[in-house]
Amino acid sequence: MKVIYLIEISSCLVKHNEVTQKYISELKKSKDYMEPDKTYLCISYFLLKLLCLPDCH
């Protein structure tokens, strides 16, 4: 389930190239990259809705 969130977010953010680069680089630096906690998932979900939910659906 966590992986699905990451894939969804990453694929959506491809439409926002500048944001994608910053987001992915921060994500890779984060120690939660492989094992996101609930807070991280909430933030990610918020970003997904904010940036690309209208574009993806």
PDB file of C-alpha atoms in Angstrom:
ATOM      1  CA  MET A   1       0.000   0.000   0.000  1.00  0.00           C
ATOM      2  CA  LYS A   2       2.803   2.429   0.878  1.00  0.00           C
ATOM      3  CA  VAL A   3       4.550   1.660  -2.399  1.00  0.00           C
ATOM      4  CA  ILE A   4       1.335   2.345  -4.314  1.00  0.00           C
ATOM      5  CA  TYR A   5       1.157   5.817  -2.772  1.00  0.00           C
ATOM      6  CA  LEU A   6       4.747   6.550  -3.799  1.00  0.00           C
ATOM      7  CA  ILE A   7       4.194   5.298  -7.343  1.00  0.00           C
ATOM      8  CA  GLU A   8       0.972   7.268  -7.702  1.00  0.00           C
ATOM      9  CA  ILE A   9       2.566  10.447  -6.404  1.00  0.00           C
ATOM     10  CA  SER A  10       5.663  10.040  -8.546  1.00  0.00           C
ATOM     11  CA  SER A  11       3.703   9.370 -11.733  1.00  0.00           C
ATOM     12  CA  CYS A  12       1.399  12.317 -11.093  1.00  0.00           C
ATOM     13  CA  LEU A  13       4.249  14.667 -10.308  1.00  0.00           C
ATOM     14  CA  VAL A  14       5.888  13.899 -13.637  1.00  0.00           C
ATOM     15  CA  LYS A  15       3.494  16.516 -14.993  1.00  0.00           C
ATOM     16  CA  HIS A  16       5.158  19.060 -12.701  1.00  0.00           C
ATOM     17  CA  ASN A  17       8.811  18.628 -13.634  1.00  0.00           C
ATOM     18  CA  GLU A  18      10.385  21.230 -11.360  1.00  0.00           C
ATOM     19  CA  VAL A  19       8.370  20.063  -8.388  1.00  0.00           C
ATOM     20  CA  THR A  20       9.131  16.453  -9.260  1.00  0.00           C
ATOM     21  CA  GLN A  21      12.885  16.963  -9.183  1.00  0.00           C
ATOM     22  CA  LYS A  22      12.817  18.737  -5.828  1.00  0.00           C
ATOM     23  CA  TYR A  23      10.321  16.301  -4.347  1.00  0.00           C
ATOM     24  CA  ILE A  24      12.186  13.174  -5.427  1.00  0.00           C
ATOM     25  CA  SER A  25      15.557  14.507  -4.272  1.00  0.00           C
ATOM     26  CA  GLU A  26      14.103  15.360  -0.862  1.00  0.00           C
ATOM     27  CA  LEU A  27      12.368  12.006  -0.769  1.00  0.00           C
ATOM     28  CA  LYS A  28      15.629  10.172  -1.412  1.00  0.00           C
ATOM     29  CA  LYS A  29      17.374  12.142   1.348  1.00  0.00           C
ATOM     30  CA  SER A  30      14.623  11.288   3.790  1.00  0.00           C
ATOM     31  CA  LYS A  31      15.220   8.347   6.094  1.00  0.00           C
ATOM     32  CA  ASP A  32      11.555   7.425   5.638  1.00  0.00           C
ATOM     33  CA  TYR A  33      12.020   6.894   1.898  1.00  0.00           C
ATOM     34  CA  MET A  34      11.711   3.106   2.058  1.00  0.00           C
ATOM     35  CA  GLU A  35       9.451   2.947   5.088  1.00  0.00           C
ATOM     36  CA  PRO A  36       7.139   5.958   5.173  1.00  0.00           C
ATOM     37  CA  ASP A  37       5.351   6.570   8.439  1.00  0.00           C
ATOM     38  CA  LYS A  38       1.789   7.808   8.791  1.00  0.00           C
ATOM     39  CA  THR A  39       2.810  11.456   8.883  1.00  0.00           C
ATOM     40  CA  TYR A  40       4.778  11.075   5.677  1.00  0.00           C
ATOM     41  CA  LEU A  41       1.846   9.372   3.963  1.00  0.00           C
ATOM     42  CA  CYS A  42      -0.483  12.163   5.056  1.00  0.00           C
ATOM     43  CA  ILE A  43       1.875  14.792   3.655  1.00  0.00           C
ATOM     44  CA  SER A  44       2.310  12.821   0.449  1.00  0.00           C
ATOM     45  CA  TYR A  45      -1.424  12.383   0.041  1.00  0.00           C
ATOM     46  CA  PHE A  46      -1.926  16.097   0.614  1.00  0.00           C
ATOM     47  CA  LEU A  47       0.685  16.901  -2.051  1.00  0.00           C
ATOM     48  CA  LEU A  48      -0.961  14.467  -4.431  1.00  0.00           C
ATOM     49  CA  LYS A  49      -4.349  16.133  -3.975  1.00  0.00           C
ATOM     50  CA  LEU A  50      -2.924  19.626  -4.079  1.00  0.00           C
ATOM     51  CA  LEU A  51      -0.732  19.256  -7.142  1.00  0.00           C
ATOM     52  CA  CYS A  52      -2.270  16.748  -9.462  1.00  0.00           C
ATOM     53  CA  LEU A  53      -5.487  15.096  -8.429  1.00  0.00           C
ATOM     54  CA  PRO A  54      -7.430  17.240 -10.941  1.00  0.00           C
ATOM     55  CA  ASP A  55      -4.852  16.497 -13.656  1.00  0.00           C
ATOM     56  CA  CYS A  56      -4.665  12.754 -13.076  1.00  0.00           C
ATOM     57  CA  HIS A  57      -8.390  12.125 -12.851  1.00  0.00           C
TER      58      HIS A  57
END
